[in-house]
Every structure is written in C-alpha cells, then in structure tokens.
C-alpha cells in the first residue's frame, strides 16, 4: 500500500479519491497501479460497502464472470493439484496457457518447477502479478502479458518447455480455443514429446426431454406478436447449471464423443464424429452434454449434471432440437458432432 501511495501522495487518507483514481487509471490502461490503488482504497476503508462496490465495479469491467466460481470449484482444484503433484518434477520448465488468478502456476511452482505463464487480459494479468508476488513466488513464476500464440523462444520462454498445463476448456470443450492454442504450443513452445496436463478430454452426450424456461424457442407469441425472427440473435445452445437437471429428463445413457489426446499430434482427435445413442423412450427434445477430463493414472474430472454431487463450475450445454423426436425404448438415434475452431455443432436423426 505504501508503494502505491508514494506515487500518489495526494490521495493518502482519502479512500474515495483512491477509488476514483483507480477508475481513471483503468481507463488509461495503467492497470497495475489501478489494482494496487483499488486495494489501497479498500484497506483504507475496510468497513465501507460503497468503496468496495466502487473498486469492484471498476476492476471487474470486461472480466468474465466465470473466474470466481471456477476458483471455488474444489473438484477442479483438487484434480489439477493431484495431477501436478504427480507429474511436475523439480527443475522442470512448465508453460501454462492462461493463468487467470495464477492458481495452477503457483501449484506447479510449489512442486518445484520454473513456470512461464501467460495472460492476455490486462486487468486479470495485473491481479495475477499481485497474487503471485503476495504468495512469494515471483522468483519461480514469470508472467507474460500476451497470448501464448504471441510468445516466442527465447524472448518470452528461455527454452522449449518440458510440460504444458492448461485449463482453457469451455463447456463445449473447444469453445475457449484449446485446440488452436495447443497446436501452436506443440509447434513452437514445447520440447518434442512434452506432456500435456490434462492429456485427454472428451464430451459426454445424452438424449433429454424438456425445455428450460430460458429457451430461445418461445418467441412465436409474445403479447400476441410473433417475435420468432429474433431467435436468430439468441444462442441456440442453452446452459444448464449442474444439479439443476430437474429442468430436463435424461432419456438415454451417456456416450463419449470427440475424444481428444493432447499428447498426440494436432488436431488431437476427430473434427467430426457420429455416435449412436439408445433411447429409454419418450419424446426427445434436446441433447445435453458435459465435459470429462482425464488426467491419467485413473484421475478424472466430469461435470455430469445427473450425478448426485457434481460440484462443478462449468455449465452444461443443452441443445434443443428444432423438431422433437418421439421414441420407444430401444430406438436408436445418431448424434452428429462437428467442431470448427471454437464452434461445436450438433445434429440428431433416427439411426434405425
């Protein structure tokens, strides 16, 4: 706190002015100072909800809302921590793609690795730098404020890394750009044969019935008007929260699809695949899907929405069918999946 107020001495003793200057510094792109001054304002007025709200509103601009639930996801954290303890060895050079708050980088550093991590979002990078320093790991972690695809050896990375750690999975597996980022890393930033953590991932898919209340396919009659043309502006895939599967009913056992092996050459798996699913009977109104990560050694992480206690921060995509399909028990349906970069598309038709 004293360092930042040494640079802005006229703000000392005035937390409201500090909060205002935090906003000004954010607008000017001076994000390290903005983060430090925001914390100084909160420290100077620990009981003030107004100061906390002001600073948080400033620093959270354009920061995706998923970060806090993700960091509080104990299942995710424990799975990564266990795999890091097993796979990361002292003296390794680890590349992390997308540091966020710096948790995975710090776990690797605690395991004895030298870590180079990157973060393109400037406010998040500034916060991560503060967190890493506060935890006494600045000597073991180098934070590069750019995308991994902009990094070079030896300017950003002293040599090609021994291992890459990543958690750039969206709920559709590919929608946060994991395929492109790891393809580039394997070509330029990793040693031949370098390991990935996690090494494998896939989607799990099941037939379902029911439409959540937030379905975009409900605009044909709104106060007597047909607004259905506006549905083209709504994402066709909805997101269910784990354990809110009461919104829908599972109509099949899950099947695995789009298996990716990130230790293999790019593109790591199929870009298109058709899987056959057997219905339990009833009307099929959509496809529900979720992530399954494989860390090796029998360690897995899955956000199954029908499990008793999934405890996951990832949403669960639900793709409504344009035309529902009525089935009897044992009927088979073909689910066709295709991904193009970060876009995953799904089609369903009868297979029998």
Coordinates of C-alpha atoms in Angstrom, one line a residue:
X1 CA 0.0 0.0 0.0
X2 CA 2.8 2.4 0.9
X3 CA 4.5 2.0 -2.5
X4 CA 1.4 3.0 -4.5
X5 CA 0.6 5.9 -2.2
X6 CA 4.2 7.1 -2.5
X7 CA 3.4 7.6 -6.2
X8 CA 0.1 9.3 -5.5
X9 CA 0.7 11.0 -2.1
X10 CA -2.1 13.5 -2.5
X11 CA -4.6 10.6 -2.2
X12 CA -3.3 9.4 1.2
X13 CA -6.1 9.3 3.8
X14 CA -8.8 9.7 1.2
X15 CA -10.2 6.2 0.1
X16 CA -13.0 7.8 -2.0
X17 CA -10.4 9.6 -4.0
X18 CA -8.3 6.5 -4.3
X19 CA -11.3 4.6 -5.7
X20 CA -11.9 7.4 -8.2
X21 CA -8.3 7.4 -9.3
X22 CA -8.5 3.6 -9.7
X23 CA -11.2 4.2 -12.3
X24 CA -9.1 6.8 -14.1
X25 CA -6.0 4.6 -14.1
X26 CA -8.1 1.7 -15.6
X27 CA -9.3 4.0 -18.4
X28 CA -5.7 4.9 -19.1
X29 CA -4.6 1.3 -19.2
X30 CA -2.3 1.7 -16.1
X31 CA -3.7 -1.5 -14.6
X32 CA -1.0 -2.5 -12.2
X33 CA -1.4 0.9 -10.5
X34 CA -5.2 0.6 -10.7
X35 CA -5.3 -2.8 -9.0
X36 CA -2.8 -1.6 -6.3
X37 CA -4.7 1.6 -5.7
X38 CA -8.0 -0.2 -5.6
X39 CA -6.7 -2.5 -2.8
X40 CA -5.3 0.6 -1.0
X41 CA -8.7 2.2 -1.1
X42 CA -10.4 -1.0 0.4
X43 CA -7.6 -1.3 3.0
X44 CA -8.1 2.3 4.0
X45 CA -11.9 1.9 4.4
X46 CA -12.4 -1.8 5.4
X47 CA -16.0 -1.2 6.6
X48 CA -17.2 0.7 3.5
X49 CA -19.5 -1.2 1.2
X50 CA -19.6 1.9 -1.1
X51 CA -15.8 1.8 -1.6
X52 CA -15.7 -1.9 -2.1
X53 CA -18.6 -1.6 -4.7
X54 CA -16.8 1.2 -6.5
X55 CA -13.5 -0.6 -6.8
X56 CA -15.0 -3.9 -7.7
X57 CA -17.2 -2.3 -10.4
X58 CA -14.1 -0.7 -11.9
X59 CA -11.8 -3.7 -11.8
X60 CA -14.4 -6.2 -13.0
X61 CA -15.2 -4.4 -16.2
X62 CA -14.9 -6.9 -19.1
X63 CA -13.6 -9.7 -16.8
X64 CA -15.6 -12.9 -17.5
X65 CA -17.9 -13.8 -14.6
X66 CA -16.8 -17.5 -14.6
X67 CA -13.5 -16.9 -12.8
X68 CA -14.7 -16.8 -9.2
X69 CA -16.9 -19.9 -9.4
X70 CA -14.0 -21.7 -11.2
X71 CA -11.6 -20.8 -8.4
X72 CA -14.1 -22.0 -5.8
X73 CA -14.6 -25.3 -7.7
X74 CA -13.0 -27.8 -5.2
X75 CA -13.3 -30.8 -7.5
X76 CA -11.5 -29.0 -10.3
X77 CA -8.8 -27.6 -8.0
X78 CA -8.1 -31.0 -6.3
X79 CA -8.0 -32.8 -9.7
X80 CA -5.4 -30.4 -11.0
X81 CA -3.4 -30.3 -7.8
X82 CA -3.2 -34.1 -7.6
X83 CA -2.1 -34.3 -11.2
X84 CA 0.5 -31.6 -10.7
X85 CA 1.9 -33.3 -7.7
X86 CA 2.3 -36.5 -9.7
X87 CA 3.6 -35.1 -13.0
X88 CA 5.6 -31.9 -12.2
X89 CA 9.2 -32.6 -11.1
X90 CA 11.7 -30.2 -9.6
X91 CA 13.7 -28.4 -12.2
X92 CA 11.1 -28.7 -15.0
X93 CA 10.2 -25.7 -17.1
X94 CA 6.4 -25.6 -17.3
X95 CA 4.4 -23.5 -19.7
X96 CA 1.0 -22.5 -18.5
X97 CA -1.5 -21.2 -21.0
X98 CA -4.0 -18.7 -19.5
X99 CA -3.1 -18.1 -15.9
X100 CA -6.2 -16.4 -14.6
X101 CA -5.6 -15.8 -10.9
X102 CA -2.3 -17.8 -11.1
X103 CA -3.5 -20.8 -9.1
X104 CA -2.2 -23.6 -11.4
X105 CA 1.1 -21.7 -12.0
X106 CA 1.6 -21.5 -8.2
X107 CA 0.8 -25.2 -7.7
X108 CA 3.5 -26.0 -10.3
X109 CA 6.0 -23.7 -8.7
X110 CA 5.2 -25.3 -5.3
X111 CA 6.0 -28.6 -6.9
X112 CA 9.5 -27.3 -7.8
X113 CA 9.1 -26.2 -11.4
X114 CA 10.1 -23.0 -13.0
X115 CA 6.9 -21.6 -14.6
X116 CA 6.3 -19.3 -17.5
X117 CA 2.6 -18.4 -17.7
X118 CA 0.7 -16.0 -19.9
X119 CA -2.5 -13.9 -19.7
X120 CA -3.9 -11.7 -22.4
X121 CA -6.5 -9.9 -20.3
X122 CA -4.7 -6.9 -18.9
X123 CA -6.7 -6.5 -15.7
X124 CA -6.5 -10.2 -14.9
X125 CA -2.8 -10.1 -15.6
X126 CA -2.3 -7.2 -13.2
X127 CA -4.2 -9.0 -10.5
X128 CA -2.3 -12.3 -11.1
X129 CA 1.0 -10.5 -10.8
X130 CA -0.1 -9.1 -7.4
X131 CA -1.3 -12.5 -6.2
X132 CA 2.0 -14.3 -7.3
X133 CA 4.1 -11.7 -5.6
X134 CA 1.9 -11.8 -2.4
X135 CA 2.4 -15.5 -2.2
X136 CA 6.2 -15.2 -2.5
X137 CA 6.5 -16.9 -5.9
X138 CA 7.7 -14.2 -8.2
X139 CA 11.2 -15.8 -8.4
X140 CA 9.7 -19.0 -9.7
X141 CA 6.9 -17.7 -12.0
X142 CA 7.3 -15.4 -15.0
X143 CA 4.1 -13.8 -16.1
X144 CA 3.9 -12.8 -19.8
X145 CA 1.1 -10.4 -20.7
X146 CA 0.1 -11.7 -24.0
X147 CA -1.5 -14.7 -25.7
X148 CA 0.6 -17.9 -25.9
X149 CA 0.4 -17.7 -29.7
X150 CA 2.3 -14.4 -29.4
X151 CA 5.1 -15.8 -27.2
X152 CA 8.5 -16.7 -28.6
X153 CA 11.6 -18.6 -27.6
X154 CA 13.9 -17.3 -26.1
X155 CA 12.3 -13.8 -25.7
X156 CA 9.4 -15.0 -23.5
X157 CA 10.3 -18.6 -22.8
X158 CA 14.0 -19.3 -22.1
X159 CA 13.8 -22.7 -23.9
X160 CA 11.1 -25.0 -25.1
X161 CA 9.0 -26.2 -22.1
X162 CA 9.0 -29.7 -20.6
X163 CA 5.3 -29.7 -19.9
X164 CA 2.3 -27.6 -20.8
X165 CA -0.6 -27.1 -18.3
X166 CA -3.9 -25.6 -19.5
X167 CA -7.5 -25.1 -18.4
X168 CA -8.9 -23.4 -21.4
X169 CA -11.9 -25.7 -21.8
X170 CA -15.3 -24.1 -22.3
X171 CA -18.4 -26.1 -21.6
X172 CA -18.4 -27.2 -25.2
X173 CA -14.8 -28.5 -24.9
X174 CA -13.4 -26.4 -27.8
X175 CA -15.1 -23.0 -27.3
X176 CA -12.2 -21.4 -25.4
X177 CA -9.7 -22.2 -28.2
X178 CA -7.8 -25.1 -26.6
X179 CA -7.2 -26.8 -30.0
X180 CA -5.5 -23.8 -31.6
X181 CA -3.5 -22.9 -28.5
X182 CA -2.1 -26.3 -28.0
X183 CA -1.4 -26.8 -31.7
X184 CA 0.7 -23.7 -31.7
X185 CA 2.4 -24.6 -28.5
X186 CA 3.4 -28.0 -29.8
X187 CA 4.8 -26.5 -33.0
X188 CA 6.9 -23.7 -31.3
X189 CA 7.0 -23.7 -27.5
X190 CA 7.2 -27.3 -26.3
X191 CA 10.0 -29.8 -26.5
X192 CA 9.3 -32.9 -28.7
X193 CA 7.4 -35.3 -26.6
X194 CA 6.5 -32.8 -23.9
X195 CA 3.5 -33.8 -21.9
X196 CA 0.1 -32.0 -21.5
X197 CA -1.8 -31.6 -18.3
X198 CA -4.5 -32.8 -18.7
X199 CA -3.5 -35.1 -21.5
X200 CA -7.0 -36.1 -22.6
X201 CA -10.6 -34.7 -22.7
X202 CA -13.9 -35.7 -24.3
X203 CA -17.6 -34.8 -24.4
X204 CA -20.3 -36.9 -22.8
X205 CA -23.7 -36.7 -24.5
X206 CA -27.2 -37.9 -23.6
X207 CA -30.7 -37.6 -25.0
X208 CA -33.0 -35.4 -23.0
X209 CA -36.6 -34.1 -22.9
X210 CA -37.9 -30.8 -21.5
X211 CA -37.1 -27.2 -22.4
X212 CA -35.7 -24.9 -19.8
X213 CA -37.8 -21.7 -19.2
X214 CA -35.0 -19.7 -20.8
X215 CA -35.3 -21.5 -24.1
X216 CA -35.0 -19.1 -27.1
X217 CA -37.6 -21.2 -28.9
X218 CA -40.5 -19.4 -27.3
X219 CA -40.9 -16.2 -29.2
X220 CA -43.7 -17.1 -31.6
X221 CA -46.3 -15.5 -29.3
X222 CA -45.3 -12.6 -27.1
X223 CA -48.2 -10.5 -26.1
X224 CA -49.9 -11.5 -29.3
X225 CA -46.9 -10.8 -31.6
X226 CA -44.7 -13.2 -33.5
X227 CA -41.1 -12.3 -32.5
X228 CA -39.5 -15.6 -33.7
X229 CA -37.2 -13.9 -36.1
X230 CA -35.3 -12.6 -33.1
X231 CA -34.4 -16.2 -32.2
X232 CA -31.6 -15.9 -34.8
X233 CA -29.9 -13.5 -32.4
X234 CA -30.1 -15.9 -29.4
X235 CA -27.5 -18.7 -28.9
X236 CA -29.2 -22.0 -29.9
X237 CA -27.3 -23.8 -27.1
X238 CA -28.6 -23.2 -23.6
X239 CA -26.6 -23.7 -20.4
X240 CA -27.9 -25.6 -17.5
X241 CA -26.3 -25.3 -14.1
X242 CA -25.1 -28.6 -12.6
X243 CA -27.6 -30.4 -10.5
X244 CA -30.4 -28.3 -12.0
X245 CA -31.1 -31.2 -14.3
X246 CA -34.7 -31.2 -12.9
X247 CA -35.3 -28.8 -15.7
X248 CA -34.8 -31.7 -18.1
X249 CA -35.2 -35.5 -18.0
X250 CA -32.4 -37.8 -19.1
X251 CA -33.6 -40.1 -21.9
X252 CA -30.5 -42.2 -22.6
X253 CA -27.3 -43.4 -21.0
X254 CA -24.4 -41.1 -21.9
X255 CA -22.0 -41.8 -24.7
X256 CA -18.5 -40.5 -25.2
X257 CA -17.7 -38.3 -28.2
X258 CA -14.9 -36.1 -29.6
X259 CA -12.1 -37.7 -27.6
X260 CA -9.0 -35.5 -27.6
X261 CA -5.5 -36.7 -26.8
X262 CA -3.3 -33.6 -26.3
X263 CA -0.1 -35.6 -26.1
X264 CA -0.7 -36.7 -29.7
X265 CA -0.1 -34.6 -32.9
X266 CA -2.6 -31.9 -33.7
X267 CA -5.6 -31.8 -34.2
X268 CA -5.6 -34.2 -31.3
X269 CA -8.7 -36.0 -32.4
X270 CA -11.6 -36.1 -34.8
X271 CA -13.1 -32.9 -36.0
X272 CA -16.4 -34.7 -36.9
X273 CA -17.9 -37.7 -35.3
X274 CA -21.3 -39.6 -35.3
X275 CA -22.2 -41.5 -32.2
X276 CA -25.3 -43.8 -31.8
X277 CA -27.4 -43.5 -28.7
X278 CA -30.2 -45.8 -27.5
X279 CA -33.3 -44.1 -26.2
X280 CA -35.1 -45.0 -23.0
X281 CA -38.3 -44.0 -24.7
X282 CA -40.4 -40.9 -24.8
X283 CA -40.1 -37.5 -26.6
X284 CA -36.5 -36.4 -27.3
X285 CA -36.4 -32.6 -27.3
X286 CA -32.7 -31.9 -27.0
X287 CA -29.1 -33.1 -26.3
X288 CA -27.4 -32.5 -23.1
X289 CA -23.6 -32.7 -23.0
X290 CA -20.8 -32.2 -20.5
X291 CA -17.0 -32.4 -20.1
X292 CA -14.9 -35.3 -19.0
X293 CA -11.2 -34.6 -18.3
X294 CA -8.7 -37.4 -18.0
X295 CA -5.5 -36.6 -16.0
X296 CA -4.1 -40.1 -16.3
X297 CA -3.3 -42.6 -13.5
X298 CA -7.1 -43.1 -13.1
X299 CA -7.7 -39.4 -12.2
X300 CA -10.7 -37.9 -13.9
X301 CA -13.0 -34.9 -13.6
X302 CA -16.5 -34.9 -15.0
X303 CA -19.4 -32.4 -14.6
X304 CA -22.2 -34.8 -15.1
X305 CA -25.4 -32.8 -14.4
X306 CA -27.3 -36.0 -13.4
X307 CA -24.7 -37.0 -10.8
X308 CA -25.6 -36.7 -7.1
X309 CA -22.9 -34.1 -6.3
X310 CA -21.2 -32.8 -9.5
X311 CA -19.8 -29.7 -7.7
X312 CA -18.6 -28.2 -10.9
X313 CA -18.3 -24.6 -12.1
X314 CA -18.8 -25.5 -15.7
X315 CA -22.2 -25.0 -17.2
X316 CA -23.9 -27.9 -19.0
X317 CA -24.8 -27.2 -22.7
X318 CA -28.3 -28.2 -23.8
X319 CA -29.1 -28.1 -27.5
X320 CA -32.8 -28.1 -28.2
X321 CA -34.0 -29.9 -31.3
X322 CA -35.9 -27.9 -33.8
X323 CA -38.3 -30.8 -34.3
X324 CA -38.7 -33.2 -31.3
X325 CA -38.4 -36.9 -32.0
X326 CA -40.9 -39.4 -30.4
X327 CA -39.2 -42.7 -29.4
X328 CA -39.9 -46.1 -27.9
X329 CA -37.4 -47.8 -25.5
X330 CA -34.6 -49.2 -27.6
X331 CA -34.9 -46.8 -30.5
X332 CA -31.5 -45.6 -31.7
X333 CA -30.6 -42.0 -32.7
X334 CA -27.4 -40.7 -34.3
X335 CA -25.8 -37.6 -32.9
X336 CA -23.5 -35.9 -35.4
X337 CA -20.9 -33.6 -33.8
X338 CA -18.5 -31.3 -35.7
X339 CA -16.2 -28.6 -34.5
X340 CA -14.7 -25.8 -36.5
X341 CA -12.2 -23.9 -34.3
X342 CA -14.2 -22.8 -31.3
X343 CA -17.7 -23.7 -32.7
X344 CA -19.3 -27.0 -32.0
X345 CA -22.4 -28.0 -33.9
X346 CA -24.8 -30.9 -33.2
X347 CA -27.4 -32.6 -35.4
X348 CA -29.7 -35.6 -34.4
X349 CA -31.6 -38.0 -36.6
X350 CA -33.0 -41.5 -36.3
X351 CA -30.4 -44.3 -36.8
X352 CA -32.8 -47.2 -37.2

